[in-house]
PDB file of C-alpha atoms in Angstrom:
ATOM      1  CA  MET A   1      -0.050   0.013   0.243  1.00  0.00           C
ATOM      2  CA  SER A   2       2.710   2.470   1.426  1.00  0.00           C
ATOM      3  CA  ASN A   3       4.840   1.629  -2.207  1.00  0.00           C
ATOM      4  CA  GLU A   4       2.512   3.785  -3.983  1.00  0.00           C
ATOM      5  CA  PRO A   5       3.420   6.876  -5.562  1.00  0.00           C
ATOM      6  CA  ALA A   6       1.321   9.669  -3.004  1.00  0.00           C
ATOM      7  CA  SER A   7       0.646  11.476  -6.628  1.00  0.00           C
ATOM      8  CA  ALA A   8      -1.686   8.641  -7.856  1.00  0.00           C
ATOM      9  CA  GLN A   9      -4.082   9.211  -5.033  1.00  0.00           C
ATOM     10  CA  LYS A  10      -5.829  13.069  -3.975  1.00  0.00           C
ATOM     11  CA  ILE A  11      -4.277  13.620  -1.085  1.00  0.00           C
ATOM     12  CA  GLU A  12      -5.378  17.435  -0.380  1.00  0.00           C
ATOM     13  CA  PRO A  13      -7.562  18.504   1.874  1.00  0.00           C
ATOM     14  CA  ASP A  14     -11.253  17.836   1.561  1.00  0.00           C
ATOM     15  CA  ASP A  15     -11.593  21.420   3.873  1.00  0.00           C
ATOM     16  CA  LYS A  16     -11.912  24.489   1.936  1.00  0.00           C
ATOM     17  CA  LYS A  17      -9.820  26.231   4.590  1.00  0.00           C
ATOM     18  CA  ALA A  18      -7.886  23.655   5.373  1.00  0.00           C
ATOM     19  CA  ASN A  19      -6.533  22.941   1.632  1.00  0.00           C
ATOM     20  CA  LYS A  20      -6.118  26.848   1.171  1.00  0.00           C
ATOM     21  CA  TRP A  21      -3.127  26.505   4.561  1.00  0.00           C
ATOM     22  CA  PHE A  22      -2.188  23.056   2.482  1.00  0.00           C
ATOM     23  CA  GLN A  23      -1.132  25.085  -1.027  1.00  0.00           C
ATOM     24  CA  LYS A  24       0.719  27.919   1.042  1.00  0.00           C
ATOM     25  CA  LEU A  25       2.533  25.369   2.611  1.00  0.00           C
ATOM     26  CA  ILE A  26       4.259  23.314  -0.453  1.00  0.00           C
ATOM     27  CA  ASP A  27       4.117  26.503  -2.148  1.00  0.00           C
ATOM     28  CA  SER A  28       6.656  28.229   0.620  1.00  0.00           C
ATOM     29  CA  PRO A  29      10.523  28.475   0.220  1.00  0.00           C
ATOM     30  CA  HIS A  30      10.078  28.134   4.431  1.00  0.00           C
ATOM     31  CA  ALA A  31       6.943  25.751   4.885  1.00  0.00           C
ATOM     32  CA  LEU A  32       8.743  24.300   7.897  1.00  0.00           C
ATOM     33  CA  VAL A  33       8.693  27.948   9.753  1.00  0.00           C
ATOM     34  CA  LEU A  34       5.188  28.064   8.253  1.00  0.00           C
ATOM     35  CA  LEU A  35       3.790  25.076   9.744  1.00  0.00           C
ATOM     36  CA  PHE A  36       5.623  25.708  12.866  1.00  0.00           C
ATOM     37  CA  PHE A  37       3.101  28.989  12.862  1.00  0.00           C
ATOM     38  CA  PHE A  38       0.254  26.687  11.610  1.00  0.00           C
ATOM     39  CA  SER A  39       0.787  24.350  14.389  1.00  0.00           C
ATOM     40  CA  ALA A  40       0.802  27.111  17.294  1.00  0.00           C
ATOM     41  CA  LEU A  41      -2.226  28.662  15.871  1.00  0.00           C
ATOM     42  CA  GLU A  42      -4.038  25.765  15.403  1.00  0.00           C
ATOM     43  CA  ALA A  43      -3.519  25.377  19.166  1.00  0.00           C
ATOM     44  CA  THR A  44      -4.540  28.762  20.501  1.00  0.00           C
ATOM     45  CA  ILE A  45      -6.917  30.447  17.972  1.00  0.00           C
ATOM     46  CA  ILE A  46      -7.667  29.097  14.735  1.00  0.00           C
ATOM     47  CA  PRO A  47     -10.212  26.016  15.503  1.00  0.00           C
ATOM     48  CA  ILE A  48      -9.226  24.038  12.422  1.00  0.00           C
ATOM     49  CA  PRO A  49      -7.644  20.625  12.881  1.00  0.00           C
ATOM     50  CA  LEU A  50      -3.567  20.494  12.167  1.00  0.00           C
ATOM     51  CA  GLU A  51      -3.947  17.042  10.927  1.00  0.00           C
ATOM     52  CA  LEU A  52      -6.287  17.618   8.006  1.00  0.00           C
ATOM     53  CA  ILE A  53      -2.667  19.689   6.840  1.00  0.00           C
ATOM     54  CA  LEU A  54      -0.407  17.455   8.267  1.00  0.00           C
ATOM     55  CA  VAL A  55      -1.260  14.043   6.721  1.00  0.00           C
ATOM     56  CA  PRO A  56      -1.215  15.504   3.457  1.00  0.00           C
ATOM     57  CA  TYR A  57       1.992  17.264   3.927  1.00  0.00           C
ATOM     58  CA  MET A  58       3.794  14.516   5.258  1.00  0.00           C
ATOM     59  CA  LEU A  59       2.837  12.599   1.922  1.00  0.00           C
ATOM     60  CA  VAL A  60       4.383  15.027  -0.159  1.00  0.00           C
ATOM     61  CA  GLU A  61       7.534  15.465   2.325  1.00  0.00           C
ATOM     62  CA  ARG A  62       8.348  11.963   3.738  1.00  0.00           C
ATOM     63  CA  GLN A  63      11.794  12.006   3.043  1.00  0.00           C
ATOM     64  CA  ARG A  64      11.721  14.607   6.655  1.00  0.00           C
ATOM     65  CA  ILE A  65       8.387  12.904   7.676  1.00  0.00           C
ATOM     66  CA  TRP A  66      10.050  13.309  11.104  1.00  0.00           C
ATOM     67  CA  LEU A  67      11.386  16.775  10.769  1.00  0.00           C
ATOM     68  CA  ILE A  68       7.666  17.692   9.973  1.00  0.00           C
ATOM     69  CA  ALA A  69       6.135  16.214  13.168  1.00  0.00           C
ATOM     70  CA  SER A  70       8.909  17.464  15.493  1.00  0.00           C
ATOM     71  CA  VAL A  71       8.307  21.070  13.811  1.00  0.00           C
ATOM     72  CA  ALA A  72       4.297  20.468  14.701  1.00  0.00           C
ATOM     73  CA  LEU A  73       4.954  19.190  18.232  1.00  0.00           C
ATOM     74  CA  ALA A  74       7.401  22.291  18.610  1.00  0.00           C
ATOM     75  CA  GLY A  75       4.528  25.035  17.227  1.00  0.00           C
ATOM     76  CA  CYS A  76       1.757  23.292  19.423  1.00  0.00           C
ATOM     77  CA  LEU A  77       3.884  23.913  22.480  1.00  0.00           C
ATOM     78  CA  THR A  78       4.478  27.283  22.205  1.00  0.00           C
ATOM     79  CA  GLY A  79       0.739  27.834  21.656  1.00  0.00           C
ATOM     80  CA  ALA A  80       0.134  25.903  24.470  1.00  0.00           C
ATOM     81  CA  THR A  81       3.349  27.639  26.565  1.00  0.00           C
ATOM     82  CA  ALA A  82       0.890  31.207  25.539  1.00  0.00           C
ATOM     83  CA  GLY A  83      -2.022  29.720  26.411  1.00  0.00           C
ATOM     84  CA  TYR A  84      -1.341  28.817  29.533  1.00  0.00           C
ATOM     85  CA  PHE A  85      -0.013  32.487  30.827  1.00  0.00           C
ATOM     86  CA  VAL A  86      -3.404  33.779  29.096  1.00  0.00           C
ATOM     87  CA  GLY A  87      -5.346  31.737  31.895  1.00  0.00           C
ATOM     88  CA  GLN A  88      -3.103  32.642  34.463  1.00  0.00           C
ATOM     89  CA  ALA A  89      -2.410  36.134  34.166  1.00  0.00           C
ATOM     90  CA  PHE A  90      -5.354  37.234  31.783  1.00  0.00           C
ATOM     91  CA  MET A  91      -8.244  35.122  32.550  1.00  0.00           C
ATOM     92  CA  ASP A  92     -10.657  37.456  32.793  1.00  0.00           C
ATOM     93  CA  THR A  93     -10.177  39.374  29.593  1.00  0.00           C
ATOM     94  CA  ALA A  94      -8.812  37.380  27.111  1.00  0.00           C
ATOM     95  CA  GLY A  95      -9.248  34.358  28.442  1.00  0.00           C
ATOM     96  CA  VAL A  96     -13.140  34.720  28.391  1.00  0.00           C
ATOM     97  CA  TRP A  97     -13.032  36.040  25.036  1.00  0.00           C
ATOM     98  CA  ALA A  98     -11.266  33.086  24.161  1.00  0.00           C
ATOM     99  CA  ILE A  99     -13.804  30.643  25.691  1.00  0.00           C
ATOM    100  CA  ASN A 100     -16.598  32.192  24.421  1.00  0.00           C
ATOM    101  CA  TYR A 101     -15.260  32.691  20.903  1.00  0.00           C
ATOM    102  CA  PHE A 102     -14.876  28.670  21.164  1.00  0.00           C
ATOM    103  CA  GLY A 103     -17.729  28.149  22.786  1.00  0.00           C
ATOM    104  CA  ILE A 104     -16.264  25.283  25.219  1.00  0.00           C
ATOM    105  CA  GLU A 105     -17.887  27.179  28.210  1.00  0.00           C
ATOM    106  CA  ASP A 106     -19.357  24.322  29.905  1.00  0.00           C
ATOM    107  CA  SER A 107     -16.333  22.036  29.013  1.00  0.00           C
ATOM    108  CA  PHE A 108     -13.897  24.645  30.421  1.00  0.00           C
ATOM    109  CA  GLU A 109     -15.577  24.296  34.142  1.00  0.00           C
ATOM    110  CA  GLN A 110     -15.975  20.242  33.909  1.00  0.00           C
ATOM    111  CA  PHE A 111     -12.393  20.881  32.989  1.00  0.00           C
ATOM    112  CA  LYS A 112     -11.409  22.847  35.087  1.00  0.00           C
ATOM    113  CA  SER A 113     -12.574  20.126  38.229  1.00  0.00           C
ATOM    114  CA  THR A 114     -11.493  17.519  36.189  1.00  0.00           C
ATOM    115  CA  LEU A 115      -7.948  18.440  36.308  1.00  0.00           C
ATOM    116  CA  GLU A 116      -8.087  19.560  39.882  1.00  0.00           C
ATOM    117  CA  ALA A 117      -8.501  16.067  40.930  1.00  0.00           C
ATOM    118  CA  GLN A 118      -6.526  13.929  38.462  1.00  0.00           C
ATOM    119  CA  GLY A 119      -3.928  16.259  37.456  1.00  0.00           C
ATOM    120  CA  PHE A 120      -1.338  15.070  35.004  1.00  0.00           C
ATOM    121  CA  TRP A 121      -3.824  12.715  33.606  1.00  0.00           C
ATOM    122  CA  ALA A 122      -6.437  14.916  32.664  1.00  0.00           C
ATOM    123  CA  ALA A 123      -3.999  17.260  31.017  1.00  0.00           C
ATOM    124  CA  PHE A 124      -2.473  14.359  29.080  1.00  0.00           C
ATOM    125  CA  LEU A 125      -6.149  12.658  27.820  1.00  0.00           C
ATOM    126  CA  VAL A 126      -7.355  16.446  26.152  1.00  0.00           C
ATOM    127  CA  GLY A 127      -4.221  16.124  23.757  1.00  0.00           C
ATOM    128  CA  VAL A 128      -5.268  12.783  22.067  1.00  0.00           C
ATOM    129  CA  THR A 129      -9.171  13.378  22.426  1.00  0.00           C
ATOM    130  CA  PRO A 130     -11.717  15.710  20.690  1.00  0.00           C
ATOM    131  CA  VAL A 131     -11.364  17.729  23.496  1.00  0.00           C
ATOM    132  CA  PRO A 132     -10.651  21.643  22.514  1.00  0.00           C
ATOM    133  CA  PHE A 133      -6.944  21.831  23.510  1.00  0.00           C
ATOM    134  CA  GLN A 134      -7.711  25.900  24.215  1.00  0.00           C
ATOM    135  CA  THR A 135      -9.590  24.051  26.887  1.00  0.00           C
ATOM    136  CA  ALA A 136      -6.581  22.779  28.885  1.00  0.00           C
ATOM    137  CA  MET A 137      -4.349  25.268  28.293  1.00  0.00           C
ATOM    138  CA  LEU A 138      -6.586  28.359  29.833  1.00  0.00           C
ATOM    139  CA  ALA A 139      -7.288  25.453  32.423  1.00  0.00           C
ATOM    140  CA  ALA A 140      -4.135  25.445  33.449  1.00  0.00           C
ATOM    141  CA  GLY A 141      -3.310  28.518  34.348  1.00  0.00           C
ATOM    142  CA  ALA A 142      -6.520  29.407  35.624  1.00  0.00           C
ATOM    143  CA  VAL A 143      -6.407  27.176  38.051  1.00  0.00           C
ATOM    144  CA  ASP A 144      -2.746  27.408  38.691  1.00  0.00           C
ATOM    145  CA  TYR A 145      -1.716  23.794  37.367  1.00  0.00           C
ATOM    146  CA  SER A 146       2.176  23.343  37.097  1.00  0.00           C
ATOM    147  CA  PHE A 147       3.608  24.890  33.887  1.00  0.00           C
ATOM    148  CA  VAL A 148       5.821  21.942  33.835  1.00  0.00           C
ATOM    149  CA  MET A 149       3.474  19.018  34.474  1.00  0.00           C
ATOM    150  CA  PHE A 150       1.275  20.646  31.837  1.00  0.00           C
ATOM    151  CA  MET A 151       3.838  20.784  29.317  1.00  0.00           C
ATOM    152  CA  LEU A 152       5.288  17.472  29.866  1.00  0.00           C
ATOM    153  CA  ALA A 153       1.142  15.807  29.550  1.00  0.00           C
ATOM    154  CA  SER A 154       0.749  18.099  26.476  1.00  0.00           C
ATOM    155  CA  ALA A 155       4.529  17.159  24.763  1.00  0.00           C
ATOM    156  CA  LEU A 156       3.784  13.210  25.206  1.00  0.00           C
ATOM    157  CA  SER A 157      -0.319  13.594  23.962  1.00  0.00           C
ATOM    158  CA  ARG A 158       0.896  15.484  20.839  1.00  0.00           C
ATOM    159  CA  GLY A 159       4.315  13.405  20.831  1.00  0.00           C
ATOM    160  CA  ILE A 160       2.451  10.911  20.078  1.00  0.00           C
ATOM    161  CA  ARG A 161      -0.832  12.310  17.570  1.00  0.00           C
ATOM    162  CA  TYR A 162       2.035  13.875  15.693  1.00  0.00           C
ATOM    163  CA  TYR A 163       4.419  11.004  15.232  1.00  0.00           C
ATOM    164  CA  GLY A 164       2.019   8.478  15.259  1.00  0.00           C
ATOM    165  CA  LEU A 165       0.837  10.565  12.166  1.00  0.00           C
ATOM    166  CA  ALA A 166       4.133  10.384  10.524  1.00  0.00           C
ATOM    167  CA  LEU A 167       3.913   6.006  11.386  1.00  0.00           C
ATOM    168  CA  LEU A 168       0.881   5.887   9.783  1.00  0.00           C
ATOM    169  CA  ALA A 169       1.998   7.999   6.860  1.00  0.00           C
ATOM    170  CA  LEU A 170       4.837   5.797   6.023  1.00  0.00           C
ATOM    171  CA  TRP A 171       2.721   2.467   6.181  1.00  0.00           C
ATOM    172  CA  LEU A 172      -0.146   3.458   4.204  1.00  0.00           C
ATOM    173  CA  GLY A 173       1.101   6.061   2.325  1.00  0.00           C
ATOM    174  CA  PRO A 174      -1.638   7.833   0.221  1.00  0.00           C
ATOM    175  CA  TYR A 175      -4.204   6.460   1.503  1.00  0.00           C
ATOM    176  CA  ALA A 176      -3.602   7.242   5.273  1.00  0.00           C
ATOM    177  CA  GLN A 177      -5.529  10.660   4.841  1.00  0.00           C
ATOM    178  CA  LYS A 178      -8.793   8.734   4.513  1.00  0.00           C
ATOM    179  CA  TRP A 179      -7.669   6.257   6.505  1.00  0.00           C
ATOM    180  CA  TRP A 180      -7.118   8.799   9.335  1.00  0.00           C
ATOM    181  CA  GLN A 181     -10.801  10.805   8.756  1.00  0.00           C
ATOM    182  CA  LYS A 182     -12.720   7.792   9.034  1.00  0.00           C
ATOM    183  CA  HIS A 183     -10.668   6.197  12.374  1.00  0.00           C
ATOM    184  CA  ALA A 184      -9.414   9.312  13.852  1.00  0.00           C
ATOM    185  CA  ILE A 185     -12.036   9.889  17.169  1.00  0.00           C
ATOM    186  CA  LYS A 186     -12.244   5.886  17.747  1.00  0.00           C
ATOM    187  CA  LEU A 187      -7.987   6.156  17.839  1.00  0.00           C
ATOM    188  CA  GLY A 188      -8.532   9.100  20.000  1.00  0.00           C
ATOM    189  CA  TRP A 189     -10.451   6.766  22.424  1.00  0.00           C
ATOM    190  CA  GLY A 190      -8.817   4.312  22.365  1.00  0.00           C
ATOM    191  CA  VAL A 191      -5.941   5.642  23.421  1.00  0.00           C
ATOM    192  CA  VAL A 192      -8.077   7.310  26.542  1.00  0.00           C
ATOM    193  CA  LEU A 193      -9.150   4.021  27.580  1.00  0.00           C
ATOM    194  CA  ILE A 194      -5.144   2.315  27.645  1.00  0.00           C
ATOM    195  CA  ALA A 195      -4.744   6.073  29.774  1.00  0.00           C
ATOM    196  CA  ALA A 196      -7.479   4.979  32.121  1.00  0.00           C
ATOM    197  CA  MET A 197      -6.252   1.017  33.160  1.00  0.00           C
ATOM    198  CA  VAL A 198      -3.152   2.784  33.602  1.00  0.00           C
ATOM    199  CA  ILE A 199      -4.515   5.373  35.901  1.00  0.00           C
ATOM    200  CA  ILE A 200      -6.653   2.595  37.290  1.00  0.00           C
ATOM    201  CA  GLY A 201      -3.634   0.197  37.337  1.00  0.00           C
ATOM    202  CA  VAL A 202      -1.115   3.095  39.344  1.00  0.00           C
ATOM    203  CA  GLN A 203      -3.859   3.683  41.725  1.00  0.00           C
ATOM    204  CA  LEU A 204      -4.271   0.224  42.571  1.00  0.00           C
ATOM    205  CA  VAL A 205      -0.490  -0.348  43.262  1.00  0.00           C
TER     206      VAL A 205
END
């Protein structure tokens, strides 16, 4: 499957906005810098899943696929840092605006309670589930959760996500995009189930 040239399949994102970003990326002489900023923006203020752009770009640039995953992770963590400090220092102004903008009022309050109870694991799980990542950043800052632990949880969860996409692109080639769109939610909740089993096991030890 993965031996078929990427050009044999349509690999552009189906989403119009994502496709516009993708075209800018492949046409840019500074694509990795642009990808870094796309990733940081996706983590903070632009509600377009980066995977819609990342998977096709990995297929086009498979020779530097691990570098692409690393740049995406670095951009995400930069955005996470900004979001954390917004939640910590500007929750009553910029933080409230962001919550209203993304429509995450209910999930934000629920996640704050979960974060205070579960800490690291709550921050980790939000990085691999459909829960908006902005929820975790703002809540972690708002409750003054450990910045180091929050960044560690974000790096692990988003690292699994981005490097996992790289493996998927190498394995499935041009079929990776369709497979991801079909199974992304199931895969995310599968990680949640595994993590929940780990948490229960740690608590029982």
